[in-house]
mmCIF file of C-alpha atoms in Angstrom:
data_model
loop_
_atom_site.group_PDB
_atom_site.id
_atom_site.type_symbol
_atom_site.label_atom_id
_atom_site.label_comp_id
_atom_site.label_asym_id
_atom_site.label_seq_id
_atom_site.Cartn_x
_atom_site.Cartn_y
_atom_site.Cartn_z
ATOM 1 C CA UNK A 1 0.000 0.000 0.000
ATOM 2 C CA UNK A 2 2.527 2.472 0.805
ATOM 3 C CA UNK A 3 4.341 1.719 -2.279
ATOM 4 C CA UNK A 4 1.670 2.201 -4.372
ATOM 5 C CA UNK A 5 0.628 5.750 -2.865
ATOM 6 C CA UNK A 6 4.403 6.367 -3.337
ATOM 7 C CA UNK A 7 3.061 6.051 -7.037
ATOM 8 C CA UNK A 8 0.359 8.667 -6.697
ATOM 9 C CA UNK A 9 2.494 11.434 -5.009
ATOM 10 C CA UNK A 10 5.005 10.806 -8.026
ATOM 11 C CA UNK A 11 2.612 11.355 -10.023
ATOM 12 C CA UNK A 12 1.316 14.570 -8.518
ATOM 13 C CA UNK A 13 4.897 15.840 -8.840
ATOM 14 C CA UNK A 14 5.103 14.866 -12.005
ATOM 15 C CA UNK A 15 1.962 16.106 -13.414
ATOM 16 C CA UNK A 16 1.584 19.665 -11.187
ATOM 17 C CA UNK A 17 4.288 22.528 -12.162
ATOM 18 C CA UNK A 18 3.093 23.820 -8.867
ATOM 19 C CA UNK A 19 4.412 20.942 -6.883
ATOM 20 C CA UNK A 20 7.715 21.764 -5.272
ATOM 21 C CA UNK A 21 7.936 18.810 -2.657
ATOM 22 C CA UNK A 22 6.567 15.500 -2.292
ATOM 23 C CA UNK A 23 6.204 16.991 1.436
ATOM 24 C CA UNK A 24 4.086 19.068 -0.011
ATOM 25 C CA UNK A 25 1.992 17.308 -1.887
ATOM 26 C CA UNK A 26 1.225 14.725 1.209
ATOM 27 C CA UNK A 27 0.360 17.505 3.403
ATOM 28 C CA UNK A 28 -1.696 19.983 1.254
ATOM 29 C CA UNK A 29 -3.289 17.853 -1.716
ATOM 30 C CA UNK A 30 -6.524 17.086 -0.822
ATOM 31 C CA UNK A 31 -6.550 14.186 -3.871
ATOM 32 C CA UNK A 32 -3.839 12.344 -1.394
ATOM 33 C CA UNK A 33 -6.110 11.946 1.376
ATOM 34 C CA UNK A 34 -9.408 10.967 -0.604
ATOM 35 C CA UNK A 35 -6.677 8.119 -2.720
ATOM 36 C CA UNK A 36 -4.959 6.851 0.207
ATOM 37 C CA UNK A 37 -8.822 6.405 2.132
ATOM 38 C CA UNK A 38 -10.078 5.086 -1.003
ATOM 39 C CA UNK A 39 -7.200 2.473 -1.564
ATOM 40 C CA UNK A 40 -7.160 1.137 1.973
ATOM 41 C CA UNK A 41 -11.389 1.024 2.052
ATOM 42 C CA UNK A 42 -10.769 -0.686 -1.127
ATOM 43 C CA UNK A 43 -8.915 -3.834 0.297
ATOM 44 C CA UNK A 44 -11.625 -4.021 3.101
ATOM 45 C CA UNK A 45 -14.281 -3.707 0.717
ATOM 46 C CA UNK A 46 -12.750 -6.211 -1.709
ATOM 47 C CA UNK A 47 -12.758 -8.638 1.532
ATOM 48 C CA UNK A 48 -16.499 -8.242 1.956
ATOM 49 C CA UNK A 49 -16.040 -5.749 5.206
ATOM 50 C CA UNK A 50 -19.784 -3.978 5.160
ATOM 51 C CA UNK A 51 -20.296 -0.502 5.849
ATOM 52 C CA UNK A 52 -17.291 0.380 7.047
ATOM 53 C CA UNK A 53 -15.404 1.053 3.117
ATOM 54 C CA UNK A 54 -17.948 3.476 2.641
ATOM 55 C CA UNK A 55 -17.752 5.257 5.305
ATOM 56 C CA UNK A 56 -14.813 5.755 5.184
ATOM 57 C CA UNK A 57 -14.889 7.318 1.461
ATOM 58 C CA UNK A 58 -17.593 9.258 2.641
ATOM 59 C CA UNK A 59 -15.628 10.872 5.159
ATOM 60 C CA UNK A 60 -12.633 11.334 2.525
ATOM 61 C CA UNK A 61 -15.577 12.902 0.510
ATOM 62 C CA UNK A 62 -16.541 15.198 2.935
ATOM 63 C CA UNK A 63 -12.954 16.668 3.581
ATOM 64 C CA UNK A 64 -12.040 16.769 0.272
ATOM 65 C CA UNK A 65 -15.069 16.990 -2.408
ATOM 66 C CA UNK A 66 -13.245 14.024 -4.368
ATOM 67 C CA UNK A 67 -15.853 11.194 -3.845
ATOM 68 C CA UNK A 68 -14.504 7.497 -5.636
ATOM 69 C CA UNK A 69 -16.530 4.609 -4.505
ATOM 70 C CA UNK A 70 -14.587 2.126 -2.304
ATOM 71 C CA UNK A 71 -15.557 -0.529 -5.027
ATOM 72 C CA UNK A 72 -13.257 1.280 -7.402
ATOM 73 C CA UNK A 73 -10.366 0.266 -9.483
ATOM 74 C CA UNK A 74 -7.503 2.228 -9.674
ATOM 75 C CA UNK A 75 -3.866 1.549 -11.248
ATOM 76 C CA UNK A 76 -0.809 2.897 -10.094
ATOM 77 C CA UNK A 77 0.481 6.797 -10.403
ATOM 78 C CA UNK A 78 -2.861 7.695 -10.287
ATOM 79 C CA UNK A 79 -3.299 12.008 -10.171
ATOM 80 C CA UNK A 80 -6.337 14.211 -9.331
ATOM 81 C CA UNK A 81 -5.436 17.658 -10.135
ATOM 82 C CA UNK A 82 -7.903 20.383 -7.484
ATOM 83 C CA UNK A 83 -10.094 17.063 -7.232
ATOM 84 C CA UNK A 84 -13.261 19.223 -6.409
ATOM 85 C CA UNK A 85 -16.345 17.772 -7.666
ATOM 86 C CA UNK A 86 -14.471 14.314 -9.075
ATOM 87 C CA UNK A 87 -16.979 11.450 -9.096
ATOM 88 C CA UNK A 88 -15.800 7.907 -9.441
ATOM 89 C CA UNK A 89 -18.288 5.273 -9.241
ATOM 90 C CA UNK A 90 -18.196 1.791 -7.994
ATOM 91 C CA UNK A 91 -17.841 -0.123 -10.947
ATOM 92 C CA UNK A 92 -15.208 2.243 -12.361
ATOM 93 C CA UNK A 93 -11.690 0.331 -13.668
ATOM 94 C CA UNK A 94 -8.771 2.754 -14.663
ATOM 95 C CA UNK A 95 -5.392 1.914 -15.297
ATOM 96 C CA UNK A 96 -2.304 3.742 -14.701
ATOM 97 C CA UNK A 97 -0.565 6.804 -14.887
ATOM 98 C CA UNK A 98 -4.399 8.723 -15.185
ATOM 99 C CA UNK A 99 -4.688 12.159 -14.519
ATOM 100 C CA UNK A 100 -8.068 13.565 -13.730
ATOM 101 C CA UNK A 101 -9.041 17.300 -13.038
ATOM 102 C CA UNK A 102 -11.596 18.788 -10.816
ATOM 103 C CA UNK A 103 -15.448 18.129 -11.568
ATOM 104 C CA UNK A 104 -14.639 15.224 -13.567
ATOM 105 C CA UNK A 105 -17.323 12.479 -13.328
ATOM 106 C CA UNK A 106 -17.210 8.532 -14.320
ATOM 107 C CA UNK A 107 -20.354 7.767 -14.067
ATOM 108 C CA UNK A 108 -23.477 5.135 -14.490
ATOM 109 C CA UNK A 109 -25.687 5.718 -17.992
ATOM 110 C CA UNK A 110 -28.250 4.163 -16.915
ATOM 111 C CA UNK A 111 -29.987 1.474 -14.087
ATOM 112 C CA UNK A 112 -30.959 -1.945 -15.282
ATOM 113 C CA UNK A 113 -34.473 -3.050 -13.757
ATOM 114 C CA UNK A 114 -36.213 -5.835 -12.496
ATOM 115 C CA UNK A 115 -40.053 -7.295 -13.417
ATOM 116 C CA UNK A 116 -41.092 -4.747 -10.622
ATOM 117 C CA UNK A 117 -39.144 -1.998 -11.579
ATOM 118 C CA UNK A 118 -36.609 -1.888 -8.754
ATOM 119 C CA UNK A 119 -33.182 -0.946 -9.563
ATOM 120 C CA UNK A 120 -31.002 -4.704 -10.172
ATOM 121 C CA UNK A 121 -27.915 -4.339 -7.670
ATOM 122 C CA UNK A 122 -24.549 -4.962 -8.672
ATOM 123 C CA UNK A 123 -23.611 -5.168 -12.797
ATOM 124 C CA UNK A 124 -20.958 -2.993 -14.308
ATOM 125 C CA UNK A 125 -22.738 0.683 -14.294
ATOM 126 C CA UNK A 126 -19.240 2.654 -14.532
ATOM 127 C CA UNK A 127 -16.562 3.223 -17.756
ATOM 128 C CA UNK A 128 -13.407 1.632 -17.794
ATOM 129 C CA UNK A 129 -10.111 3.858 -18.057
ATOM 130 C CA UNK A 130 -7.160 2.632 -19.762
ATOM 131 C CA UNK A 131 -3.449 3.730 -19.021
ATOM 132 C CA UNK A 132 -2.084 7.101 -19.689
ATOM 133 C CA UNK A 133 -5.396 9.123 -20.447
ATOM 134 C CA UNK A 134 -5.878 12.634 -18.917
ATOM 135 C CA UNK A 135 -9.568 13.953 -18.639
ATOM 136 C CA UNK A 136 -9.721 17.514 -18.301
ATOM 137 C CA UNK A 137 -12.237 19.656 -15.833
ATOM 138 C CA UNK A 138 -15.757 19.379 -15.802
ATOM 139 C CA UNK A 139 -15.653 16.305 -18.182
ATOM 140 C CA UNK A 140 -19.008 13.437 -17.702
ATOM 141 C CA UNK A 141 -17.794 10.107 -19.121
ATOM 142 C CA UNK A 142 -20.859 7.335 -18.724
ATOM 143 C CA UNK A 143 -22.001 4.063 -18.939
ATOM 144 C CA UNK A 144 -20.458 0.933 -18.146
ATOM 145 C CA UNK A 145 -19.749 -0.530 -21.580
ATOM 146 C CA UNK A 146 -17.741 2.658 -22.074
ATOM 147 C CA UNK A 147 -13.978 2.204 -22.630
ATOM 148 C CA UNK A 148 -11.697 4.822 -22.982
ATOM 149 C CA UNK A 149 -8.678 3.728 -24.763
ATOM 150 C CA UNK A 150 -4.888 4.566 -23.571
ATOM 151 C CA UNK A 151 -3.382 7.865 -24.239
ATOM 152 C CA UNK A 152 -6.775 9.503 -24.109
ATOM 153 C CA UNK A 153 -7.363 13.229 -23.983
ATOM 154 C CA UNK A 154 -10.712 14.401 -22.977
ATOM 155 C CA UNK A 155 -10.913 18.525 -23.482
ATOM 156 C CA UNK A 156 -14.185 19.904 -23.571
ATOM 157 C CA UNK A 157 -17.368 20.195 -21.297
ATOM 158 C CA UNK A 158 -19.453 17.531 -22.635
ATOM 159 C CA UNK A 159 -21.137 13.947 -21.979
ATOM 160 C CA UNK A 160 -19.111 11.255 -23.115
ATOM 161 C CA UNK A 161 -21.605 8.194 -23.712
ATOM 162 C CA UNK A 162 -19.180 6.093 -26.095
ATOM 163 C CA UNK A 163 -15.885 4.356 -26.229
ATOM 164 C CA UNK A 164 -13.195 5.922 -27.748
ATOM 165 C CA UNK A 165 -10.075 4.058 -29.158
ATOM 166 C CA UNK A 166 -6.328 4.237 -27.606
ATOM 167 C CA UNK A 167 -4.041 7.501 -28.625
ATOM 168 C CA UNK A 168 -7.426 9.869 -29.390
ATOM 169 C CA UNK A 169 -8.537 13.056 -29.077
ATOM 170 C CA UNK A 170 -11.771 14.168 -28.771
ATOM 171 C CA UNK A 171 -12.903 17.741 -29.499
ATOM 172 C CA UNK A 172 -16.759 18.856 -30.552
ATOM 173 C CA UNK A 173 -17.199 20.658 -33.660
ATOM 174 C CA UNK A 174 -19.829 22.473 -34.462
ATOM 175 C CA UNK A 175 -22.202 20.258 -31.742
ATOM 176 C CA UNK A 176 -20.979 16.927 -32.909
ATOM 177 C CA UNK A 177 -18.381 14.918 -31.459
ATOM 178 C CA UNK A 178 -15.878 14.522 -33.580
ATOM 179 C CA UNK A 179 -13.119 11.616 -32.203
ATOM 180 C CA UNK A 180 -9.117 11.968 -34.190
ATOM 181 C CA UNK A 181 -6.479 9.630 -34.301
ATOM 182 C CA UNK A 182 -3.426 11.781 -31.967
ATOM 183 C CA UNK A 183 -0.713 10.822 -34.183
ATOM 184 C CA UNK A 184 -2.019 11.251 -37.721
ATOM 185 C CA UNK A 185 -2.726 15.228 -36.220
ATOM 186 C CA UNK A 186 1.121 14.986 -34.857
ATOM 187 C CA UNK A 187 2.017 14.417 -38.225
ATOM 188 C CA UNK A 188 -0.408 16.660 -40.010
ATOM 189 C CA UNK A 189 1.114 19.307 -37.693
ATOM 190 C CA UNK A 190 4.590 18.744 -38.594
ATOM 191 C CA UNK A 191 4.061 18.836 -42.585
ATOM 192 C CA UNK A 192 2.366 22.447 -41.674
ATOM 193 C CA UNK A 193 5.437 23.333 -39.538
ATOM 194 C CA UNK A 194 7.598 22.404 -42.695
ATOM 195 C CA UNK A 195 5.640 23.938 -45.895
#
């Protein structure tokens, strides 16, 4: 455990020009707290503890406004940049190296129901993450059949309801979601750069 939240202040340092000290970032970064909660509820709630996971993310939650389900999967070098507003939900699977920024949710699309009508507990409700993506603020991402491939960027204020493939970028033009492939736009750029 303590190796792997070695991972997450690495990556803070890494991925904050602001960061000075990893003394810092233990004692001031409210993401550190909410992770290092989360990943220890996370063992307990993986061993069938009841109650007391959540309770304890709920406390993180209320300390820090980053709230991530104790059912949550999260890789190594894992980075919430502010983390106000973040929503990670139980079902949720992300790799490593992921960078998130405040108001950021991962979300459910939808409830499946029973006969009656009641919501069906358990199922996969949340998107998957793969490694290396960085979702920028205010960003919804939904649905548990969602998969959002490696090297993922995620700009723009929107709902994301689809999967996108590894090494994208997704931008919306004109009102529609338009999804490009990162390194044919690397190269596009360099041919401008050279003409």
């Amino acid at each position: 455990m303590r190796e792997l939240l070695r991972t997450d202040i690495e990556a803070a340092y890494e991925g904050d020009p602001a960061a000075l000290y990893s003394e810092e970032i233990i004692l001031s970064y409210p993401f550190i707290e909410a992770i290092a909660i989360q990943r220890l509820a996370h063992i307990l709630y993986v061993a069938g503890a009841p109650i007391i996971p959540r309770m304890m993310t709920e406390w993180a939650h209320s300390r820090t406004g980053v709230d991530i389900h104790p059912g949550a999967r999260i890789g190594s070098h894992f980075f919430i940049d502010h983390g106000t507003g973040v929503v990670i939900g139980e079902t949720c699977k992300i790799g490593k190296r992921v960078k998130l920024y405040h108001g950021v949710t991962l979300g459910a699309r939808s409830f499946a129901k029973d006969d009656a009508g009641h919501i069906v507990k358990g199922g996969k409700r949340h998107p998957n993450v793969e490694d290396n993506v960085t979702i920028y603020p205010n960003s919804t991402i939904l649905g548990g059949e969602t998969v959002i491939g490696a090297k993922f960027h995620h700009r723009r204020k929107r709902v994301l309801m689809h999967s996108v493939p590894a090494d994208s970028l997704v931008v919306y033009e004109e009102k529609q979601l338009v999804i490009r492939d990162k390194s044919a736009r690397k190269n596009e750029a360099a041919l401008d750069w050279i003409i």
